[in-house]
Short mmCIF file of C-alpha atoms in Angstrom, two decimals:
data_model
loop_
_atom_site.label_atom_id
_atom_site.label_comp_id
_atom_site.label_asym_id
_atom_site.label_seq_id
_atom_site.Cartn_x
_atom_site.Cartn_y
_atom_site.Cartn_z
CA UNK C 32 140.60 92.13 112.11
CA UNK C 33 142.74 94.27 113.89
CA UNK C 34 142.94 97.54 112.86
CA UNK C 35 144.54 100.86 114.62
CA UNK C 36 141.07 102.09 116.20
CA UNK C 37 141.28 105.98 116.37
CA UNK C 38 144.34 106.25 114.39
CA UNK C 39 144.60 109.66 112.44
CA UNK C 40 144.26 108.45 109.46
CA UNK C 41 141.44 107.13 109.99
CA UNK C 42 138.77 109.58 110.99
CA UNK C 43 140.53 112.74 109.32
CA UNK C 44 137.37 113.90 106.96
CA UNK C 45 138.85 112.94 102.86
CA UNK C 46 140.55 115.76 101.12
CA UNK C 47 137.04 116.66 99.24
CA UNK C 48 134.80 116.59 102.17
CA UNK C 49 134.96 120.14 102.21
CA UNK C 50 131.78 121.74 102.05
CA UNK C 51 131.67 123.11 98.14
CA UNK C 52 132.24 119.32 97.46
CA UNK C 53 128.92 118.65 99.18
CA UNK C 54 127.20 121.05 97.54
CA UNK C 55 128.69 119.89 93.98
CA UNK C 56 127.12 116.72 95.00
CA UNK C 57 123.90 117.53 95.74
CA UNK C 58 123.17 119.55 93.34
CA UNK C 59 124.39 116.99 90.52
CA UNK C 60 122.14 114.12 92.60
CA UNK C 61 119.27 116.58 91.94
CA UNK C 62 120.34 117.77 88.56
CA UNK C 63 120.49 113.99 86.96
CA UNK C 64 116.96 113.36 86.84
CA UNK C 65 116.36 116.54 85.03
CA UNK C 66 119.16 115.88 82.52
CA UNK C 67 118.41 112.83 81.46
CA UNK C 68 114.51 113.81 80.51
CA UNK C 69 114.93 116.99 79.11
CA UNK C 70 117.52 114.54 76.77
CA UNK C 71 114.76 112.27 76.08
CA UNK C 72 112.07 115.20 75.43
CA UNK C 73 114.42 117.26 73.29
CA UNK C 74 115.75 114.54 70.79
CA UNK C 75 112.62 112.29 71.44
CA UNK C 76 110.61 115.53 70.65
CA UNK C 77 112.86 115.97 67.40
CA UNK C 78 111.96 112.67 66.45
CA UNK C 79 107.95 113.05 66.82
CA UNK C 80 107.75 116.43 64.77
CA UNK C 81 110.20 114.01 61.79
CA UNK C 82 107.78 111.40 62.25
CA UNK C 83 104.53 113.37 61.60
CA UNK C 84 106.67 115.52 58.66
CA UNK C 85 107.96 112.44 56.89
CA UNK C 86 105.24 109.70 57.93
CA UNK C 87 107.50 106.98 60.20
CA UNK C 88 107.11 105.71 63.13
CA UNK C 89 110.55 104.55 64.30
CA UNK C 90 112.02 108.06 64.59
CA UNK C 91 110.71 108.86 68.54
CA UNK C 92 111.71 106.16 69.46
CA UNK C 93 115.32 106.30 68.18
CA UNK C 94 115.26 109.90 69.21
CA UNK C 95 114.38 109.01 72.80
CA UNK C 96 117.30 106.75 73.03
CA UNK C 97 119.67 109.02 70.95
CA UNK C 98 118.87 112.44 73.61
CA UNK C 99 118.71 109.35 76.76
CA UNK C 100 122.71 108.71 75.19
CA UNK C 101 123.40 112.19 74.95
CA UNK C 102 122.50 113.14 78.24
CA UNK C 103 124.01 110.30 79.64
CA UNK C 104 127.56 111.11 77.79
CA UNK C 105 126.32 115.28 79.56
CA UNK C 106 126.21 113.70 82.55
CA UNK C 107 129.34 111.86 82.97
CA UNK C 108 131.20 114.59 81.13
CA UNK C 109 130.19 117.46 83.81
CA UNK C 110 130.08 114.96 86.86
CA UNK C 111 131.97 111.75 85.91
CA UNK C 112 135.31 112.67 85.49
CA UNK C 113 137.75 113.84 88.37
CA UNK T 75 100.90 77.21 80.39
CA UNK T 76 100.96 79.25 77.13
CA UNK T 77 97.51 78.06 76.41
CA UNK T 78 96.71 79.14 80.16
CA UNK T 79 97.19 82.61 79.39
CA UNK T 80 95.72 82.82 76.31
CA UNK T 81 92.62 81.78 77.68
CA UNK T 82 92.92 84.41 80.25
CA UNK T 83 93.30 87.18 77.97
CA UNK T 84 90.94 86.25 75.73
CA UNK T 85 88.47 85.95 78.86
CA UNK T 86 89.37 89.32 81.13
CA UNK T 87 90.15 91.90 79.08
CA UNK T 88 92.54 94.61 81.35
CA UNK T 89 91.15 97.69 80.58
CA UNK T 90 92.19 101.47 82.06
CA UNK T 91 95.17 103.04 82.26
CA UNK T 92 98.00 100.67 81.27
CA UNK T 93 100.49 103.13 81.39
CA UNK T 94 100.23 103.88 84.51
CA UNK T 95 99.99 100.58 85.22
CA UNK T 96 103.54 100.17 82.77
CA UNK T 97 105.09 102.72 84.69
CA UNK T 98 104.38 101.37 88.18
CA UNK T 99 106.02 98.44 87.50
CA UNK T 100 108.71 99.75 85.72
CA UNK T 101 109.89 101.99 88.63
CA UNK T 102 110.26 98.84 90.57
CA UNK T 103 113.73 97.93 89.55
CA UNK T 104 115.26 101.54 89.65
CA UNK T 105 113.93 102.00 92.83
CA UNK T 106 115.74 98.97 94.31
CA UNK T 107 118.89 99.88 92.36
CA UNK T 108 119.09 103.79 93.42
CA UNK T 109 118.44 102.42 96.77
CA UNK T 110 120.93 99.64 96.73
CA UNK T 111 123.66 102.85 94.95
CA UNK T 112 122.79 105.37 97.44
CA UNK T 113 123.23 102.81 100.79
CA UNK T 114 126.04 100.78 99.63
CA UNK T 115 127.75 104.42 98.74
CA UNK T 116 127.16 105.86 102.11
CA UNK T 117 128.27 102.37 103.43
CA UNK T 118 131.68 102.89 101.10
CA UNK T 119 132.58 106.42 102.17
CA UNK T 120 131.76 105.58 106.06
CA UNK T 121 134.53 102.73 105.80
CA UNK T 122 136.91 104.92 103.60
CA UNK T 123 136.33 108.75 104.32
CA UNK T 124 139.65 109.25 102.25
CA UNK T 125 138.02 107.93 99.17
CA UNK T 126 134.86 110.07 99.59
CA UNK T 127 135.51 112.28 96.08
CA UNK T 128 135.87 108.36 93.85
CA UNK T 129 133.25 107.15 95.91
CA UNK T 130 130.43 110.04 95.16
CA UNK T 131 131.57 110.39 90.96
CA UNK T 132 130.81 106.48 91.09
CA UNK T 133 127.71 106.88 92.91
CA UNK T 134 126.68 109.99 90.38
CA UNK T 135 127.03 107.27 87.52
CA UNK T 136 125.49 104.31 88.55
CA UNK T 137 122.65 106.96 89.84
CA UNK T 138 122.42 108.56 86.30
CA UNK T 139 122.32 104.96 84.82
CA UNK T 140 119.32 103.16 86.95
CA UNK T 141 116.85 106.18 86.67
CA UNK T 142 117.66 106.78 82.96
CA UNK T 143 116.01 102.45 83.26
CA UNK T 144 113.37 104.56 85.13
CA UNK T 145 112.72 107.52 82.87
CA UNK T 146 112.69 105.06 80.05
CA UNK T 147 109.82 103.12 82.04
CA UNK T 148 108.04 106.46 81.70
CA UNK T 149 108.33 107.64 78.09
CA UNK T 150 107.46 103.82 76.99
CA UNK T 151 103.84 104.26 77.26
CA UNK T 152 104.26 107.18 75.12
CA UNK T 153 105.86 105.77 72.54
CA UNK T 154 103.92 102.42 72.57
CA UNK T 155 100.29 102.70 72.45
CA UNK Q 223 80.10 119.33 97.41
CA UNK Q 224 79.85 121.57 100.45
CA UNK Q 225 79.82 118.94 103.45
CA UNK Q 226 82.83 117.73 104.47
CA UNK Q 227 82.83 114.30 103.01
CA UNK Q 228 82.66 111.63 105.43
CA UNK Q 229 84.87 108.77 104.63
CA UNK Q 230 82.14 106.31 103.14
CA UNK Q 231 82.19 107.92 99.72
CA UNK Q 232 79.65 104.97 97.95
CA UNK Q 233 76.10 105.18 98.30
CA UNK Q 234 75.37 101.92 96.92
CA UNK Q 235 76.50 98.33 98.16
CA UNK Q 236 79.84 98.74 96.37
CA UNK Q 237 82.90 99.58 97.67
CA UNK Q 238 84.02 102.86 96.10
CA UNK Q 239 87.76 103.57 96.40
CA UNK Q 240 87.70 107.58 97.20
CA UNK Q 241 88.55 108.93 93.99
CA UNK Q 242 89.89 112.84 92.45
CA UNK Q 243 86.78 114.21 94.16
CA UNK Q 244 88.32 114.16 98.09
CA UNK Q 245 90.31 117.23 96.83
CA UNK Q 246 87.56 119.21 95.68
CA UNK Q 247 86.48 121.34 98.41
CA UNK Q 248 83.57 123.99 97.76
CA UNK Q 249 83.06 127.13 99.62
CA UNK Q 250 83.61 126.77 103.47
CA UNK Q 251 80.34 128.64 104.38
CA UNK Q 252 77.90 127.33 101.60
CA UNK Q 253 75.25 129.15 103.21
CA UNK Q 254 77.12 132.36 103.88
CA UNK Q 255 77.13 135.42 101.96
CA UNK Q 256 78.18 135.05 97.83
CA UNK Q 257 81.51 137.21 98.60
CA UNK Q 258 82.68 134.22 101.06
CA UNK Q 259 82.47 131.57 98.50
CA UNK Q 260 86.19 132.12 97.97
CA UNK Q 261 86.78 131.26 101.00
CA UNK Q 262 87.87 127.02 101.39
CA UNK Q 263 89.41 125.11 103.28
CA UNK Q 264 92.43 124.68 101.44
CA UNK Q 265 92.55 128.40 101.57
CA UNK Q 266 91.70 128.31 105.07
CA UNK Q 267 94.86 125.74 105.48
CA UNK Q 268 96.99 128.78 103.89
CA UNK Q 269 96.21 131.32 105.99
CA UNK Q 270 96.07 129.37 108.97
CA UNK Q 271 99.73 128.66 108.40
CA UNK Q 272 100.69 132.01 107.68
CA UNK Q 273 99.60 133.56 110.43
CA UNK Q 274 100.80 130.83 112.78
CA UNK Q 275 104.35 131.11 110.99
CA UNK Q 276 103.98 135.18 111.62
CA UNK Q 277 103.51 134.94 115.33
CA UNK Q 278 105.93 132.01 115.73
CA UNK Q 279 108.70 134.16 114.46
CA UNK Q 280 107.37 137.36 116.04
CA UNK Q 281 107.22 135.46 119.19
CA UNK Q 282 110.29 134.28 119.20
CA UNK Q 283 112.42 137.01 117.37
CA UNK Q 284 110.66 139.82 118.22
CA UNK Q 285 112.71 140.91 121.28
CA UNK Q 286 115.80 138.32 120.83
CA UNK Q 287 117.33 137.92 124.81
CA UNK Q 288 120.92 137.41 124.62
CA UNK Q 289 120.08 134.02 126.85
CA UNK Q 290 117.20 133.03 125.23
CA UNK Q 291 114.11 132.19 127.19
CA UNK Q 292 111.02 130.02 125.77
CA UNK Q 293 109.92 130.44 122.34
CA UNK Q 294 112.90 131.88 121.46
CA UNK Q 295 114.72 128.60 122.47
CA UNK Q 296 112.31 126.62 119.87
CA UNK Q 297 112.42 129.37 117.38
CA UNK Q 298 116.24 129.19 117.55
CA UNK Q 299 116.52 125.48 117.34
CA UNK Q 300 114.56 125.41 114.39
CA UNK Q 301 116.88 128.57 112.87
CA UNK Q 302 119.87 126.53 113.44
CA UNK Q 303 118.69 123.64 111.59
CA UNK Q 304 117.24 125.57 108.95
CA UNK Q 305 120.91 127.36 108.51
CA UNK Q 306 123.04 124.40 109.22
CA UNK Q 307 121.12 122.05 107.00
CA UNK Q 308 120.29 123.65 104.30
CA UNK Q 309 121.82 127.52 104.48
CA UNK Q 310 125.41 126.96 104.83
CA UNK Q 311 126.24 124.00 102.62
CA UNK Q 312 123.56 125.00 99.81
CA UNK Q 313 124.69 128.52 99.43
CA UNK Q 314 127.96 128.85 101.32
CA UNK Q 315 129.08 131.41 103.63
CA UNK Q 316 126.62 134.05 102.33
CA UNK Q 317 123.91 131.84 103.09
CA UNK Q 318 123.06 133.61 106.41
CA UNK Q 319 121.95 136.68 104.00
CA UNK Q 320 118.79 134.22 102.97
CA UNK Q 321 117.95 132.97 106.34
CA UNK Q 322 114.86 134.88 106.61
CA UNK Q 323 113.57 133.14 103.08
CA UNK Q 324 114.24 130.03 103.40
CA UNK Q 325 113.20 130.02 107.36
CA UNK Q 326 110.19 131.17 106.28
CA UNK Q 327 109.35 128.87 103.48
CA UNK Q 328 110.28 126.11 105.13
CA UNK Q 329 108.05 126.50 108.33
CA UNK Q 330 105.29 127.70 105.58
CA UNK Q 331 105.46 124.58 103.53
CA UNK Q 332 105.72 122.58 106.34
CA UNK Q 333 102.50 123.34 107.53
CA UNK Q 334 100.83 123.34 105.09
CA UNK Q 335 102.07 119.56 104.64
CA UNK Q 336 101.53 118.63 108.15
CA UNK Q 337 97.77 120.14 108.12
CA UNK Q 338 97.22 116.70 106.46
CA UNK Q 339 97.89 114.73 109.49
CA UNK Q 340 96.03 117.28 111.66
CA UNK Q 341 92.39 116.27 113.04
CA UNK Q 342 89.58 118.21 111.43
CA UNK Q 343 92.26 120.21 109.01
CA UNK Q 344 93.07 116.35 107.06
CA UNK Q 345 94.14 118.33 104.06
CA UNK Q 346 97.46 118.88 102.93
CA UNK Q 347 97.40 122.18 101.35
CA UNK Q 348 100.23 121.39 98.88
CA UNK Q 349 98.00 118.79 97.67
CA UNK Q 350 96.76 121.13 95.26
CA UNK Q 351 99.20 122.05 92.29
CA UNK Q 352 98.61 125.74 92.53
CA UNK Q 353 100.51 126.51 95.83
CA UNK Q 354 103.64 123.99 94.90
CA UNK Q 355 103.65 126.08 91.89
CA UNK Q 356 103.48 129.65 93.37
CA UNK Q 357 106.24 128.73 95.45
CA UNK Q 358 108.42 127.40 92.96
CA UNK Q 359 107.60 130.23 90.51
CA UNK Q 360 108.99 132.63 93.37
CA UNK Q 361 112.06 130.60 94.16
CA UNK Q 362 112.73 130.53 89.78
CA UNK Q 363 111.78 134.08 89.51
CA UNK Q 364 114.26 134.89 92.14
CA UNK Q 365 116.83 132.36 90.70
CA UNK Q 366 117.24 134.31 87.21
CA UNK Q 367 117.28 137.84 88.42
CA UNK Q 368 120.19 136.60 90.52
CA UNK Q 369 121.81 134.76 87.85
CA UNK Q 370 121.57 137.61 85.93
CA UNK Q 371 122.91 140.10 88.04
CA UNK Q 372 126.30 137.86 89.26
CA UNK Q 373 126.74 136.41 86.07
CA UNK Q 374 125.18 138.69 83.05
CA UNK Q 375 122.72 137.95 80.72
CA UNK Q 376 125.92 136.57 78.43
CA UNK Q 377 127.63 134.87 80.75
CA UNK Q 378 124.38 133.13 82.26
CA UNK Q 379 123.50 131.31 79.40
CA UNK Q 380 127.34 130.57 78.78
CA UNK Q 381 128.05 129.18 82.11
CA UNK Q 382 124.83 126.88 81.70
CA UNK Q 383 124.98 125.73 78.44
CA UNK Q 384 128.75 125.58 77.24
CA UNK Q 385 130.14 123.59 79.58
CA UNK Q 386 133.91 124.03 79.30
CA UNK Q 387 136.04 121.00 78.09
CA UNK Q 388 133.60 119.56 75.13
CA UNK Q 389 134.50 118.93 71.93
CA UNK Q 390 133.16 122.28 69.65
CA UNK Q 391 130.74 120.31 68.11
CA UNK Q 392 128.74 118.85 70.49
CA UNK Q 393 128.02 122.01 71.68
CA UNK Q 394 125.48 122.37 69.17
CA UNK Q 395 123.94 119.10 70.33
CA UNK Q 396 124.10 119.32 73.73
CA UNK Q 397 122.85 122.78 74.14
CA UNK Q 398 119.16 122.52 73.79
CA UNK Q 399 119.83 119.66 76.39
CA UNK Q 400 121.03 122.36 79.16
CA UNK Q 401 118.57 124.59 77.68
CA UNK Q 402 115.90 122.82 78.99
CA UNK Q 403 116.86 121.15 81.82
CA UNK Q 404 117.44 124.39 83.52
CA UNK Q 405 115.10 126.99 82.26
CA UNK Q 406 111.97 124.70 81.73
CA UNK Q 407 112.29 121.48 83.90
CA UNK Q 408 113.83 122.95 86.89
CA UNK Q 409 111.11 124.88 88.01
CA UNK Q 410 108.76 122.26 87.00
CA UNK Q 411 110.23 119.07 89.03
CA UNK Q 412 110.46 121.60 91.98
CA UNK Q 413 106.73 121.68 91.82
CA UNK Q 414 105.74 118.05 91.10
CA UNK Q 415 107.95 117.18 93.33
CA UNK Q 416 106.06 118.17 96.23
CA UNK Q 417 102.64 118.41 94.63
CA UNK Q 418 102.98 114.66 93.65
CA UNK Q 419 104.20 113.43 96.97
CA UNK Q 420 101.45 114.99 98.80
CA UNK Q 421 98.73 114.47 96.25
CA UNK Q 422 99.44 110.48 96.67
CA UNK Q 423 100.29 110.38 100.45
CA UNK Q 424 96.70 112.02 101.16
CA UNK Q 425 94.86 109.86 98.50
CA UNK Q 426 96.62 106.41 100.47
CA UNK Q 427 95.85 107.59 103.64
CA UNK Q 428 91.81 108.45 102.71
CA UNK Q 429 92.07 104.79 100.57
CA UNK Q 430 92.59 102.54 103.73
CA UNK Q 431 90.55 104.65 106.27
CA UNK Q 432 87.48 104.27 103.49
CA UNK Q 433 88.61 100.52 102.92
CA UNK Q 434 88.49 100.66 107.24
CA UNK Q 435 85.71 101.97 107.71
CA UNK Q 436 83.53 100.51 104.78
CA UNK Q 437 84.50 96.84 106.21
CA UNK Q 438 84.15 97.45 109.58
CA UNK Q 439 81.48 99.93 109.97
CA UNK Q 440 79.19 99.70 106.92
CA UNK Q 441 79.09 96.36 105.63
CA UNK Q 442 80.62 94.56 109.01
CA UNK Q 443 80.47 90.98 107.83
CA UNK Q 444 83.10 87.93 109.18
CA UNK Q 445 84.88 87.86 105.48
CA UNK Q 446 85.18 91.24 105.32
CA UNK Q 447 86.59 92.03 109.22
CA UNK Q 448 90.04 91.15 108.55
CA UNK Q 449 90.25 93.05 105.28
CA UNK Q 450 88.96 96.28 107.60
CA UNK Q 451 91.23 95.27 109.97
CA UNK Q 452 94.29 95.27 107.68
CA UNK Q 453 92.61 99.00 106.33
CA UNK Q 454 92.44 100.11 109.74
CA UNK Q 455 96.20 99.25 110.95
CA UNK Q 456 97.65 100.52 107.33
CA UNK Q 457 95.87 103.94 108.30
CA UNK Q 458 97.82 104.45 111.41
CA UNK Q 459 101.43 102.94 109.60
CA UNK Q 460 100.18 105.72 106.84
CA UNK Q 461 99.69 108.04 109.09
CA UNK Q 462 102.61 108.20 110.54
CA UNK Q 463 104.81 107.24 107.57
CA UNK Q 464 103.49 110.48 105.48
CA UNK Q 465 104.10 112.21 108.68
CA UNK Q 466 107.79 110.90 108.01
CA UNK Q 467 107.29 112.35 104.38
CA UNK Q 468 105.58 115.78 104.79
CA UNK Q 469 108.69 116.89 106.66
CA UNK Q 470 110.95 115.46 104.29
CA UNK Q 471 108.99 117.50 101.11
CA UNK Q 472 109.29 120.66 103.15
CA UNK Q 473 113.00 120.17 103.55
CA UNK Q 474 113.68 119.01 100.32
CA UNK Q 475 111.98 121.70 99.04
CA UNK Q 476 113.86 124.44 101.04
CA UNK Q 477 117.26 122.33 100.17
CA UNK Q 478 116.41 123.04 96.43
CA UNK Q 479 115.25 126.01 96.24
CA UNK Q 480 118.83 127.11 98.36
CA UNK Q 481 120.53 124.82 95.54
CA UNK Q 482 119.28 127.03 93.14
CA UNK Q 483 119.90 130.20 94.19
CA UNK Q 484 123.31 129.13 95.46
CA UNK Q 485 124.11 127.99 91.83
CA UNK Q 486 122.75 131.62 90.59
CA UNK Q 487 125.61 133.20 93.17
CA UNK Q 488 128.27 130.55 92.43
CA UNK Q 489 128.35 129.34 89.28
CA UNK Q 490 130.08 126.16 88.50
CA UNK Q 491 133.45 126.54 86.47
#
């Protein structure tokens, strides 16, 4: 493997190595975890108060995965995309 | 085998917190996986510094993906009781 | 519960794993006056990290020297990291305005961690939710008066929950999601995060010394040596592993609570 060791190229920090990129990354690594549950708690949390109103059982469930999709799709729609 | 561990439940009841006990093993796999994300990402943008912006929106996702597993290992004992 | 509790917790020939109770700590002076009974030693943990943050700094920055001499030298080591580390990439260049908060909370909370490691002191004062909780009610206090004054009451609550770019209506769906993520979970993780990592580092760390000590000094018997001995060594790798951790809460604590006031300056467009 020979490769040009020093070269320029090379070790020149990436065009988004800047420091706002940093912090955009951070705080989305932080932000995820939070996402993601307050997902599952709003729509799962929908789907208890239906289940107690109309007498199921399957609606927290399906609500829980329904917000965990929804956050998901949040997500990848504020931090996915370039 | 199957008659094995009938025996055994019929004989030692668990008792106690099984959630907790749900949860603990469910944030085995996410663990390994956000670990495996986070080092091989580093690992990625240390070979290709150029690359760094791909490198951390794939990281993000595959992040977001393994703890939603682990956040799902947490609202289970909720919604199964 | 006034004596400190020695690490033997069972009084019978059972092994007792040390339980919720090695938290509860009753008045420091049980035989004192009845207006000391406030006083405890988690409280005592507080204030003994206060004050030694107040004459660290005081020390040090009190009468800067242009070629720093001493404390100063430690005092600005720790500044730098403190504004290199979490300062400057959290908030941006206006971070050096905050310095003197985050400095400060950082040093605070990490002493109060580290008191948990200390001989004598053994308690991590973040163990108990209530000071995790102050903290991060100061840091999310502060968070939406800023907001508020950078962004407007209007164009808070825009900037967080209509992210630009989304179908119109989603909106309606994914709002409540934003909604709580920032305004009601924020603050909260903040907390647990810290409470929960200290909470369970001090509860491993009294397990194995009462699994150590139980096997090797109580009920020494040949069976049960090696299972002491296994307690005793885990102690020290505990030890030093939440040693590891404590300073890693602190900063992570610091890092957020920068996060979020940088997002209140900046928002995200």
């Amino acid at each position: 493997m020979v490769r040009p060791a020093m070269s320029e190229e090379g070790h020149r920090p990436g065009p988004g190595s800047d420091e706002s990129d940093h912090r955009g990354f951070a705080n989305a690594a932080w932000a995820i975890p939070s996402y993601i549950l307050s997902g599952m708690a709003v729509y799962g949390g929908l789907g208890w108060l239906l289940d107690r109103w109309l007498g199921t059982s399957a609606l927290f469930p399906a609500g829980v995965l329904v917000g965990l999709a929804l956050a998901l799709y949040l997500v990848y729609h504020r931090y996915g995309r370039s | 085998m199957l008659a094995e561990a009938m025996v055994l439940a019929g004989d030692d009841k668990v008792t106690g917190s099984l959630g907790a006990v749900a949860y603990g093993l469910a944030a085995i796999g996410p663990g390994i996986g956000v670990g495996i994300i986070f080092g091989q990402g580093v690992q990625a943008i240390a070979r290709q510094p150029e690359l760094t912006n791909v490198i951390r929106q794939n990281m993000l996702l595959g992040f977001a993906l393994t703890e939603a597993l682990a956040l799902i290992g947490f609202v289970v004992p909720f919604v199964h009781k | 519960m006034s004596a400190p509790h020695l690490l033997a917790s069972g009084s019978g020939d059972e092994f007792e794993a040390p339980g919720l109770h090695i938290f509860d700590w009753g008045p420091l002076f049980p035989d004192g006056p009845a207006w000391l009974d406030w006083f405890t030693k988690p409280l005592l943990i507080v204030a003994l990290a206060a004050i030694v943050v107040i004459a660290f700094s005081w020390k040090a920055f009190g009468n800067p020297k242009l070629v720093p001499r001493g404390v100063q030298n430690i005092g600005e080591i720790g500044y730098l990291f403190v504004r290199d580390q979490v300062a400057r990439p959290m908030i941006g260049k206006d971070g050096d305005r905050w310095m003197p908060f985050l400095f400060s909370t950082f040093f605070f909370v990490l002493l109060m961690n580290l008191a948990g490691v200390v001989p004598v002191l053994q308690l991590p004062a973040t163990s108990h939710i209530a000071l995790p909780i102050v903290l991060a009610l100061v840091v999310y206090v502060m968070m939406l008066f800023l907001s508020i004054k950078h962004q407007g009451l209007v164009g808070y609550f825009k900037n967080m929950m209509f992210p630009p770019g989304l179908p119109k209506a989603l909106y309606i769906i994914l709002a409540p999601i934003e909604l709580l993520s920032n305004i009601i979970l924020r603050p909260f993780t903040h907390a647990i995060r810290l409470f929960a990592n200290m909470f369970a580092g001090h509860l491993l760390i009294a397990f194995f010394a009462t699994v150590s000590w139980w096997f090797l000094a109580e009920k020494l018997t040949a069976l049960g040596a090696g299972v002491g001995l296994v307690g005793f060594v885990m102690t020290i790798i505990m030890t030093a592993f939440e040693i590891f951790v404590q300073s890693l809460q602190a900063f992570i604590f610091v890092l957020l609570a920068a996060s979020y006031i940088g997002g209140a300056l900046h928002p995200e467009h």
